[in-house]
Coordinates of C-alpha atoms in Angstrom, one line a residue:
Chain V
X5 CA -55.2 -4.8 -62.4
X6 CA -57.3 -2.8 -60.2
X7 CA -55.9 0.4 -58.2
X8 CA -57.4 -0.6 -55.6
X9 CA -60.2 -3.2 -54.8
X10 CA -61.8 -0.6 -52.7
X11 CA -63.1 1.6 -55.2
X12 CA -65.4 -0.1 -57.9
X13 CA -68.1 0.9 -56.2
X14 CA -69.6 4.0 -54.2
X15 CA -70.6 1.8 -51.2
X16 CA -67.5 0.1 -50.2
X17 CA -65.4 2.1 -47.9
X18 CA -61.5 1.7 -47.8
X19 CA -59.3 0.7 -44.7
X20 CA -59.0 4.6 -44.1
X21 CA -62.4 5.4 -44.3
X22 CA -62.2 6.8 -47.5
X23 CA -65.0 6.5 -50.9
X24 CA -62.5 6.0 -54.0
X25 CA -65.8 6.3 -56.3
X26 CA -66.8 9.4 -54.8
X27 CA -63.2 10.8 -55.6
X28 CA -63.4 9.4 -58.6
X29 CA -66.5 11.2 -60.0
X30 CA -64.6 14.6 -58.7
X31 CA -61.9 13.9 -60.8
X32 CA -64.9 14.2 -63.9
X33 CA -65.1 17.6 -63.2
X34 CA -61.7 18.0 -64.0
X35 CA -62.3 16.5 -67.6
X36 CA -64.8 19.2 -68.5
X37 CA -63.8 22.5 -70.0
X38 CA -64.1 25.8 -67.5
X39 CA -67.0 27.3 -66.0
X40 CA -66.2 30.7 -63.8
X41 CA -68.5 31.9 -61.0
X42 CA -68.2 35.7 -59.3
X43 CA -70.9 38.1 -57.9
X44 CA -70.8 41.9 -56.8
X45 CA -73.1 43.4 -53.9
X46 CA -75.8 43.7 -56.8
X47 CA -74.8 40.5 -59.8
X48 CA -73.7 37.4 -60.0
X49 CA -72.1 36.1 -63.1
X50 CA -71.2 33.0 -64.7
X51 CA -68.9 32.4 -68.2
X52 CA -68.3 29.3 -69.8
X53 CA -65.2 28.2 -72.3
X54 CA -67.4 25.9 -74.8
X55 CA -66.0 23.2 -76.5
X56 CA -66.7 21.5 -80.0
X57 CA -66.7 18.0 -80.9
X58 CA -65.0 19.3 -84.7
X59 CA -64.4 22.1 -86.8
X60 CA -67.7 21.3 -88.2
X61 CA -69.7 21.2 -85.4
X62 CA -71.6 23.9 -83.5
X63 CA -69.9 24.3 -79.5
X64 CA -71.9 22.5 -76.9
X65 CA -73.7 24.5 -74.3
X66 CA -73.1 24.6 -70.7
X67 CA -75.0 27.6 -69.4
X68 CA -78.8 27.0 -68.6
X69 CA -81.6 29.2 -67.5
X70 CA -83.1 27.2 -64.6
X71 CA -86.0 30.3 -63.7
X72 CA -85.8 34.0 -64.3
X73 CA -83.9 34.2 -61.0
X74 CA -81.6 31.3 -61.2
X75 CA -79.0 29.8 -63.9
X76 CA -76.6 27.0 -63.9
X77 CA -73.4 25.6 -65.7
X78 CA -71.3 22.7 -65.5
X79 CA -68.4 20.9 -65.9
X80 CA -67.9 17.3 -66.4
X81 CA -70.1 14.7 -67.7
X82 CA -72.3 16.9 -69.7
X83 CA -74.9 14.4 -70.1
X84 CA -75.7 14.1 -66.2
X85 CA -75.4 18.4 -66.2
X86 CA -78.5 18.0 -68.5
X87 CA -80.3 15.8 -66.1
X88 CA -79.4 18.1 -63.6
X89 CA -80.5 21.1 -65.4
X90 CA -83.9 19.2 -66.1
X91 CA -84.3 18.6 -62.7
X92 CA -83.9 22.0 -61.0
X93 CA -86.0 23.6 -63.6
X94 CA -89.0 21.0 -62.5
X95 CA -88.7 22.2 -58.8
X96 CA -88.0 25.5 -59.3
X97 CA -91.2 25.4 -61.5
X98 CA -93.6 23.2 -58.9
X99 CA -92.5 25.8 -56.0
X100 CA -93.7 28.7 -58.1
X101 CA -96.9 27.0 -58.8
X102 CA -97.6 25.6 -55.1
X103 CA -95.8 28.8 -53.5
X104 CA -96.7 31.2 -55.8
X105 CA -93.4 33.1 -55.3
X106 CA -89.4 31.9 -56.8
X107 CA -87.4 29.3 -54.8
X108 CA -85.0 30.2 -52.4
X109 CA -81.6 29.4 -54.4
X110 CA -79.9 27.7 -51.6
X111 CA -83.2 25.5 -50.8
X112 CA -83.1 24.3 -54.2
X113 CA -79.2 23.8 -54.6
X114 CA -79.7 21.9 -51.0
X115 CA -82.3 20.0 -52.5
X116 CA -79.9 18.7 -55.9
X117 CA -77.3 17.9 -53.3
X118 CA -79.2 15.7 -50.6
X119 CA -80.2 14.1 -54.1
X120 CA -77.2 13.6 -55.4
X121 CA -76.2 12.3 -51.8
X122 CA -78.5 9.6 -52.2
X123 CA -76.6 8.2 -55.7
X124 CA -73.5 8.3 -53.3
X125 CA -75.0 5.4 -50.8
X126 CA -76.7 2.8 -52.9
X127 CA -75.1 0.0 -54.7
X128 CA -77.2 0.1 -58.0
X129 CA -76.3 4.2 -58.6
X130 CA -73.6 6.1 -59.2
X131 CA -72.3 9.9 -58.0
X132 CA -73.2 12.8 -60.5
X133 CA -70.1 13.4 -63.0
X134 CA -70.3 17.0 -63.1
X135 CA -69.6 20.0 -60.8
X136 CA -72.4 22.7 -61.2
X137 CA -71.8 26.7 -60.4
X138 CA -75.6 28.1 -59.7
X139 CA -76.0 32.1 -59.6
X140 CA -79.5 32.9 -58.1
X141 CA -80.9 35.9 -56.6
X142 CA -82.7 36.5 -53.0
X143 CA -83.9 39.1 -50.8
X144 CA -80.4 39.4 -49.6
X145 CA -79.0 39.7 -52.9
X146 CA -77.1 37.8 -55.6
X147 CA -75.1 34.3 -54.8
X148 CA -73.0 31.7 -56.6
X149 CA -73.0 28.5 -55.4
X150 CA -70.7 25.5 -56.4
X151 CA -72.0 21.8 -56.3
X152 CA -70.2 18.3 -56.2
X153 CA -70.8 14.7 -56.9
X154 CA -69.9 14.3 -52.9
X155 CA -72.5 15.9 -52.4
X156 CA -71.4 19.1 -50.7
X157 CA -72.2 22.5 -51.6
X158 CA -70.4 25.5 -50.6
X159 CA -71.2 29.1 -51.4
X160 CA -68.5 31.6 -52.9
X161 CA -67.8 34.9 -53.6
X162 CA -65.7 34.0 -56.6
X163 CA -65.2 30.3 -58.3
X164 CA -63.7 28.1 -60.8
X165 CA -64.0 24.6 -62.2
X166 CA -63.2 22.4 -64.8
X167 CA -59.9 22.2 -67.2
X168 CA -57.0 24.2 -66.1
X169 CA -59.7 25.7 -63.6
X170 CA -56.3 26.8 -61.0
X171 CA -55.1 30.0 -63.5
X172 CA -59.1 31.3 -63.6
X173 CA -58.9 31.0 -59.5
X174 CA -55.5 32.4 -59.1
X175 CA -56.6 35.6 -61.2
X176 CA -60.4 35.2 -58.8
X177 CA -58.1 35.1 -55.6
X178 CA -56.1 38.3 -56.7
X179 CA -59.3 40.4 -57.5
X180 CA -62.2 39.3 -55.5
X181 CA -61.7 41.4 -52.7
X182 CA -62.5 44.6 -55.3
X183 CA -65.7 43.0 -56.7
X184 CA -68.1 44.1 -54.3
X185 CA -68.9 47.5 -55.7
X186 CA -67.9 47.1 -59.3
X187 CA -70.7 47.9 -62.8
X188 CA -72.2 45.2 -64.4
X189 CA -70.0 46.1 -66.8
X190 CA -66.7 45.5 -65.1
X191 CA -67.8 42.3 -63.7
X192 CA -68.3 41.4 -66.9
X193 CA -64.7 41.9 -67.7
X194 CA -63.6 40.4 -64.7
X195 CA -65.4 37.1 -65.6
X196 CA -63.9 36.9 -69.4
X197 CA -61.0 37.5 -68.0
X198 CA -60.6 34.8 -66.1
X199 CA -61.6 32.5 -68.8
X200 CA -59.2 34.0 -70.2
X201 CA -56.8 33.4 -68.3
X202 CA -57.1 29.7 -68.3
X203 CA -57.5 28.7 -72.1
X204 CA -54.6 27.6 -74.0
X205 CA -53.6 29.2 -77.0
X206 CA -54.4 27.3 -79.7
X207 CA -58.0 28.0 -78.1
X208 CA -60.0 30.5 -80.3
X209 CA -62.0 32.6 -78.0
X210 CA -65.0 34.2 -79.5
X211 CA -68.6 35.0 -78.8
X212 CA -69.6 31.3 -79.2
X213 CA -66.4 29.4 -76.9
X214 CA -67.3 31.9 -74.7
X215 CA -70.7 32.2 -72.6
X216 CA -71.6 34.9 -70.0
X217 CA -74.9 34.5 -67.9
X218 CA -76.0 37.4 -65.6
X219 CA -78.7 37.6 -62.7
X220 CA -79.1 40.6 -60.5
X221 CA -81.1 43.1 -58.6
X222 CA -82.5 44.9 -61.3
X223 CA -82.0 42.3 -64.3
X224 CA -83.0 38.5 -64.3
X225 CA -81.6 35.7 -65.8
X226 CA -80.1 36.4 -69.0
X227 CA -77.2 35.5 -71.2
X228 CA -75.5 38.1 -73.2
X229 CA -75.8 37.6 -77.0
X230 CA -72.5 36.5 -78.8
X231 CA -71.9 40.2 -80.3
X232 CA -71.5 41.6 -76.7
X233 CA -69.2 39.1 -75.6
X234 CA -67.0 39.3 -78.7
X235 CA -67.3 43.3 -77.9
X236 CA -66.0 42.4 -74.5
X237 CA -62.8 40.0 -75.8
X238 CA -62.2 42.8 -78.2
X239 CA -62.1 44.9 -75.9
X240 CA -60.0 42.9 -74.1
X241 CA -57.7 41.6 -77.0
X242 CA -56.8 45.6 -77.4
X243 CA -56.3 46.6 -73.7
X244 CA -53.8 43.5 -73.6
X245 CA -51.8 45.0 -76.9
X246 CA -52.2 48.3 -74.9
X247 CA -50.2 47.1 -71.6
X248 CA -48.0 44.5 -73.8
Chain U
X2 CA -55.5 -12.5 -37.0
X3 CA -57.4 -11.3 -39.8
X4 CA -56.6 -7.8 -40.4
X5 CA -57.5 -5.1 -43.4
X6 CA -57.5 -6.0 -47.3
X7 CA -58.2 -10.2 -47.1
X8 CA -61.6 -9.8 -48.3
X9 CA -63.8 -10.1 -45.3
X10 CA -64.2 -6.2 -45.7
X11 CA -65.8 -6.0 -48.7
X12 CA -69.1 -5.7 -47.9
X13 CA -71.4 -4.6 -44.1
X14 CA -72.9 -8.0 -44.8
X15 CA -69.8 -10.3 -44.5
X16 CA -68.5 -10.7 -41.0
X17 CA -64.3 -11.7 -40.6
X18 CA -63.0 -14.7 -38.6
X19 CA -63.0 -13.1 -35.6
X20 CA -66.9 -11.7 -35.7
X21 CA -66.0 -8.3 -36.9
X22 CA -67.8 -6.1 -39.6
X23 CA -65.0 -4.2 -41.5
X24 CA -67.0 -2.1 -43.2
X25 CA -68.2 -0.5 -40.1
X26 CA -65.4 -0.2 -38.9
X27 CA -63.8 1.7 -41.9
X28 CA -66.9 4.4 -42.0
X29 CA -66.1 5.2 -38.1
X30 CA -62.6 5.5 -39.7
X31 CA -64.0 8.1 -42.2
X32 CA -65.3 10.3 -39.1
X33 CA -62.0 10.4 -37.4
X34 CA -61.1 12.1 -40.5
X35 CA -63.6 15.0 -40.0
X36 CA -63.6 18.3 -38.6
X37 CA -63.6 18.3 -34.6
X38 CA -66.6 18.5 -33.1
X39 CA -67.8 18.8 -29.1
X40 CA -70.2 18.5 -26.6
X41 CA -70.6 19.6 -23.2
X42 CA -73.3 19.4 -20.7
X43 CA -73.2 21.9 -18.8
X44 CA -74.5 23.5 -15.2
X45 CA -77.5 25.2 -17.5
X46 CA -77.3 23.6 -21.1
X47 CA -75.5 22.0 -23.6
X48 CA -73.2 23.6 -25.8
X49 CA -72.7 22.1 -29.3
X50 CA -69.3 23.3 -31.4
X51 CA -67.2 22.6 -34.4
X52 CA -64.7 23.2 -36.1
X53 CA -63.8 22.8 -40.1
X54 CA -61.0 23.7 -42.6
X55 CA -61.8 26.5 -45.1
X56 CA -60.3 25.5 -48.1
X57 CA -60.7 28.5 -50.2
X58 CA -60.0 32.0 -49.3
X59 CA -63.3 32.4 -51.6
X60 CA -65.6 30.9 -50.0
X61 CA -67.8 32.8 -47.9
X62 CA -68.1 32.6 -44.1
X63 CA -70.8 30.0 -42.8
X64 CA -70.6 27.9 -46.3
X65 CA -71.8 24.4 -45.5
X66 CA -72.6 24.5 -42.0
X67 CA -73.0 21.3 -40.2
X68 CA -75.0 22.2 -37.2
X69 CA -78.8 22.3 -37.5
X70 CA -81.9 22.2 -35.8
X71 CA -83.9 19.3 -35.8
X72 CA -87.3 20.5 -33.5
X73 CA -87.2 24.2 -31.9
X74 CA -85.5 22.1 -28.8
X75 CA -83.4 19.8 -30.2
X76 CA -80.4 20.0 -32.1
X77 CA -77.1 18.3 -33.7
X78 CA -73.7 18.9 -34.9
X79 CA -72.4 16.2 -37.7
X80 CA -68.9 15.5 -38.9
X81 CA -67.1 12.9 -41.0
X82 CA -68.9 13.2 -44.2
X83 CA -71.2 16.2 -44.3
X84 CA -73.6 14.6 -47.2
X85 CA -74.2 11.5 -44.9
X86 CA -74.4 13.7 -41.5
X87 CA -77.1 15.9 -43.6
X88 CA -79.1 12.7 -44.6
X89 CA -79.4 11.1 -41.2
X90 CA -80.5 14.9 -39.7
X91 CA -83.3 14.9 -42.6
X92 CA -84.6 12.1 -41.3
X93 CA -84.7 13.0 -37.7
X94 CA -86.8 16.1 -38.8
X95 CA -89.7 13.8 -40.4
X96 CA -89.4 11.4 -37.7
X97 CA -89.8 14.3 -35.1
X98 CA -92.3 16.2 -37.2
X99 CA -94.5 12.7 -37.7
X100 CA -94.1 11.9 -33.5
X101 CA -95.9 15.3 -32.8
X102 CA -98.6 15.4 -35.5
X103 CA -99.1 11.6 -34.6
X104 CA -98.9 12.2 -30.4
X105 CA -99.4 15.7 -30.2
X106 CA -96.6 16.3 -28.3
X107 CA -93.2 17.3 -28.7
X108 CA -90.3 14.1 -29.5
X109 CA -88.3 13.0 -26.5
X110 CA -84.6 13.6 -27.2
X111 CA -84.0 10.1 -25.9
X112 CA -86.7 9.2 -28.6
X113 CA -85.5 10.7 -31.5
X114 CA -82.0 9.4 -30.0
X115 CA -82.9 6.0 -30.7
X116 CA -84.9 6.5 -34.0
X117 CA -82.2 7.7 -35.4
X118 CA -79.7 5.8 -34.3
X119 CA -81.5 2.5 -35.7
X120 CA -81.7 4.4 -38.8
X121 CA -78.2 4.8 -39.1
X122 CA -77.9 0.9 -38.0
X123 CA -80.3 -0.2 -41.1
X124 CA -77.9 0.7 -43.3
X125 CA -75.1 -1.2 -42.1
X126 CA -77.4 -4.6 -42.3
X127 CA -77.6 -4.6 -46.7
X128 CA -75.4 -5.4 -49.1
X129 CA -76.8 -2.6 -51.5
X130 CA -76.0 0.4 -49.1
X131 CA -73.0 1.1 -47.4
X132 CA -72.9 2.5 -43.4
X133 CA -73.2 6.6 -42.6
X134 CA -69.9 8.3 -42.9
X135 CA -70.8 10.3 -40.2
X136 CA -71.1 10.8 -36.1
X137 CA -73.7 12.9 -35.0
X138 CA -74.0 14.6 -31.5
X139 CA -77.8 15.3 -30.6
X140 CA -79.0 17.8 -27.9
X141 CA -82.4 18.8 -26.5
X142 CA -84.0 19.6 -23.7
X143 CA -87.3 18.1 -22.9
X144 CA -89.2 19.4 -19.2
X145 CA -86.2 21.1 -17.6
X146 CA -84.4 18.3 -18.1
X147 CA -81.2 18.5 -20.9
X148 CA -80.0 15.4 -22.6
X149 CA -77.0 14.8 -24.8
X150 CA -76.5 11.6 -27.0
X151 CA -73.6 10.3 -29.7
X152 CA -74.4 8.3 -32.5
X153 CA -71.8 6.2 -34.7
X154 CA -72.3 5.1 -38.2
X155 CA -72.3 1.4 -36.6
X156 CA -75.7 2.8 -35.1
X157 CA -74.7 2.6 -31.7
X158 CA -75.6 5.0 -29.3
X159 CA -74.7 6.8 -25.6
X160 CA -75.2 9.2 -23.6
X161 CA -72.6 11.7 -22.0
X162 CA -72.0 14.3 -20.0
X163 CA -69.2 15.6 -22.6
X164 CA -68.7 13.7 -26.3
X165 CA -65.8 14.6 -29.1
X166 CA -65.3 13.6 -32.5
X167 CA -63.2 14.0 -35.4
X168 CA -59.4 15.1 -35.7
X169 CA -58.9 16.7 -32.9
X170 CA -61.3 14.2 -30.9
X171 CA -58.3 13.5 -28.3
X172 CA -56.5 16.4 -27.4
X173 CA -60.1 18.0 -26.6
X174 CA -60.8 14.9 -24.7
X175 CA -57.9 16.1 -22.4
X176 CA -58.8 19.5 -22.2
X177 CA -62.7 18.8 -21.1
X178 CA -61.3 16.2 -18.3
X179 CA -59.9 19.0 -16.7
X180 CA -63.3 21.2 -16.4
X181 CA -65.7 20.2 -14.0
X182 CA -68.7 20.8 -15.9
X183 CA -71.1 20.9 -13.4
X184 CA -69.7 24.1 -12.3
X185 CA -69.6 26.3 -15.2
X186 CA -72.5 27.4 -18.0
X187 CA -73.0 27.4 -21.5
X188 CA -71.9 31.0 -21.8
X189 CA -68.1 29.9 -19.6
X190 CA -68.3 27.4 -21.6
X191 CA -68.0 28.8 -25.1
X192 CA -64.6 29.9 -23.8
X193 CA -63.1 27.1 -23.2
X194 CA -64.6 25.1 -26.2
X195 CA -62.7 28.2 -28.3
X196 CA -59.4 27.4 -26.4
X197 CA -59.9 23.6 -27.2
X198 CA -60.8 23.5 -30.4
X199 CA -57.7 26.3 -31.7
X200 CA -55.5 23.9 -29.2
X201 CA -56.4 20.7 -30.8
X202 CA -54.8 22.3 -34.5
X203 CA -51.3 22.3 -33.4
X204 CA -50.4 21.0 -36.5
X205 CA -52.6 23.0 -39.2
X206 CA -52.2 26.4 -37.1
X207 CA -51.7 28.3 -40.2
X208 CA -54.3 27.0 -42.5
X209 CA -57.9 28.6 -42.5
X210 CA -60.9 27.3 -40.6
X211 CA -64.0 28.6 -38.8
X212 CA -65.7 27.5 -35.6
X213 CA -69.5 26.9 -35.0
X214 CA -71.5 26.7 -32.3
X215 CA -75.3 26.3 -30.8
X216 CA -76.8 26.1 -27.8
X217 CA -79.7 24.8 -25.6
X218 CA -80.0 26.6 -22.2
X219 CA -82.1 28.6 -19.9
X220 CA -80.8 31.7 -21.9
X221 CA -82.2 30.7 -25.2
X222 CA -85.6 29.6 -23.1
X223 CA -84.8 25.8 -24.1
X224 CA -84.5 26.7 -27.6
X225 CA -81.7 25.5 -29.5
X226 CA -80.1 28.2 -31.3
X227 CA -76.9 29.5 -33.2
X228 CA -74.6 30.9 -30.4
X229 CA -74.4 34.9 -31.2
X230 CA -71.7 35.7 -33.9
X231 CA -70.1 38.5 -31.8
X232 CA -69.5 37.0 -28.4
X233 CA -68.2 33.2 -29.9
X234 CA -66.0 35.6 -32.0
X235 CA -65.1 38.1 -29.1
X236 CA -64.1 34.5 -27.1
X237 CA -62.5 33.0 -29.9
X238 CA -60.1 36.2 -30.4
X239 CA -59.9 36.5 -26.4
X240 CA -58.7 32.5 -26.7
X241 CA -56.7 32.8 -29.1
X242 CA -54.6 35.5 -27.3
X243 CA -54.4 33.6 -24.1
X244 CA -52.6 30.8 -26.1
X245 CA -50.4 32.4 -28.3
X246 CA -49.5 34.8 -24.4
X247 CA -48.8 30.8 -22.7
X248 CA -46.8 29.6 -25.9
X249 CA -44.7 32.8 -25.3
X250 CA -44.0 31.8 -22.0
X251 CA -46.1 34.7 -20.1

């Protein structure tokens, strides 16, 4: 029995001119594991909670270099994130070689959303399944940008997605405010913090389940090794015992 | 009478009993939903506004904006489904970019009226593409002369002295009745579009939203152009005020 017979596919519209699929593929995003987005006046940052498929198994990535100015993670259908990741990497790439100078980080998240728009109005395609958070730098300064399979993109200050995503923003909304002039450092915390904040219990958090990415005035894209992260939920792990 | 869910609304290519298309219908239906957006033709211009929910406190100001410029004197505001509105306005730029390298001259804003409307009509005829969720309000000025035009995802379109969309689409309908247009300009006008627009969210006072606006008029030379930040905030403030002053009975 179908929910509705409105919404098995992304080019029927329903009574109240509404596109079930479209809502649908949002709802992917909630089936991936957390990605956290959060800049200062001078870097933007992005962490990941990785999963594993088993004990045996390595944890997936999520956190992509796109150029030496832009990065990306996702949550959702991590297949279509790769596609994604593929894709922005091949324009990023042709700009610099026509151009001769990086993309602008909003043209090229504008340019994955009017794509994805186009999987949102033809019968033989379906929306993305994954919500991307893209830090890049410009001459104004770092961003973080969120994506959608609807299409839209919106530029934040400080963002969260994926699994149990509401915690990480609760913890963003109380903070954000102070970010603007913070270190590298304690943006840093910030960010693992808020990852933190969201994963269960049973959820072992070390320098491979968790992945930081940085971009900023000074530094480009890099990801911090595993030992600095663990250093960081050490770090962490005692100031908590400290307060406790 | 035929009415909504007995399977004549399936698809834009099946008509009902009584010679409608449903699925038209149902994507005007999805712009209704959408942020309020106006029009006004005024003594010197046209003013183009909007207005939008913020969801997130996080979000920065200006995120997603859906007013752009198509040629350096025409422009539009879009509502309903951004991703759709941003589409169709894609298009209009290679249609007006290809009529000047092809004519040499710039696109009439009745032209590119027209192209684009039949655009957005094209994909209401197929079964493999669904309608535009998305109205679009285009101004320009071409020779001294300023024209304003609504287009509907069933591709239909007018021209008006004044347009609305969206939510609030009727109790700004009222309010723009009760100007006389022809007397004020852009620059009185952003006053009243600010007084408007706050008016027509009675109901969702409290929650978070920002307003938009651009112009073409002889003070931006026939360019269309974002309204300045500090006097659309300055009015918006100044129209706030004045309504919460009335509500108090003053």
């Amino acid at each position: 029995m179908l929910k509705s017979p409105y919404d098995t596919d992304c080019i029927t519209w329903s009574p109240q001119g509404r596109l079930f699929q479209i809502e649908y593929a949002m709802e992917a995003i909630k089936q991936g594991s957390l990605c956290v987005g959060l800049k200062s006046n001078d870097y933007a940052i992005l962490a990941t909670l990785n999963r594993a498929p088993s004990k045996l198994a390595e944890y997936q990535q999520k956190l992509y270099e796109i150029d030496e100015h832009i990065g990306l993670c996702f949550s959702g259908l991590t297949a279509d994130g790769r596609l994604i990741c593929k894709y922005l990497r091949t324009e990023a790439l042709n700009y610099k070689y026509t151009h001769g100078t990086n993309i602008n980080p909003q043209r090229l998240v504008g340019k994955l959303s009017d794509k994805a728009q186009i999987k949102t109005q033809r019968h033989s395609k379906r929306p993305y399944g994954v919500g991307c958070l893209v830090i890049g730098l410009d001459e104004n300064g770092p961003h973080v940008y969120e994506t959608s399979p609807d299409a839209n993109f919106y530029e934040y200050y400080a963002v969260a997605i994926g699994a149990r995503c509401q915690s990480a923003k609760t913890y963003l909304e109380k903070n954000y405010e102070t970010f603007a002039n913070l270190s590298k450092d304690e943006l840093i915390i910030h960010a693992v913090k808020a990852v933190k904040s969201s994963a269960q219990s049973d959820v072992e958090l070390n320098g491979r389940s968790v992945s930081v990415a940085i971009v900023g005035r000074d530094t480009p894209f890099k990801f911090l090794t595993s030992e600095e992260v663990e250093a960081t939920l050490l770090h962490l792990g005692q100031a908590m015992e400290v307060e406790v | 009478m035929s009415g909504a869910g007995t399977g004549y609304d399936l698809s834009p290519t099946t008509y009902n009993p009584e010679g409608r298309v449903f699925q038209v219908d149902y994507a005007i239906k999805a712009t209704e939903n959408g942020g309020t957006i106006i029009g006004l033709k005024c003594r010197d211009g046209i003013l183009l506004a909007g207005e939008k929910n913020v969801v997130s406190r996080m979000m920065m100001e200006g995120s997603n904006k859906y007013i752009f410029g198509v040629t350096k004197e025409i422009g539009a505001v879009i509502t309903g489904v951004i991703p759709d509105g941003k589409s169709v306005i894609t298009r209009a730029r290679q249609e007006a970019s290809q009529y000047s390298e092809f004519y040499g001259q710039p696109i009439k804003p009745t032209v590119l009226a027209d192209r684009v409307a039949q655009y957005m009509y094209l994909f209401t005829l197929y079964g493999g593409l669904r309608p535009f969720g998305s109205t679009i309000m285009l101004a320009g000025r071409y020779q001294n002369e300023y024209r304003l035009f609504m287009l509907d995802p069933s591709g239909a379109m007018f021209e008006y002295y004044s347009c609305t969309a969206g939510k609030g689409s009727q109790v700004c309908r009222t309010e723009i009745d009760k100007l006389r247009l022809e007397d004020i300009t852009v620059r009185d006008a952003v006053y009243h579009v600010c007084r408007m627009l706050i008016k027509s969210r009675e109901e969702t006072r409290d929650k978070r939203y920002e307003i938009d606006m651009g112009w073409v008029s002889e003070e931006s030379f026939g360019l269309f152009v974002p309204v300045p930040t500090e006097f659309r905030k300055e009015m918006e403030n100044k129209a706030k005020e004045d309504i919460e002053r009335e509500e108090r009975g003053e």
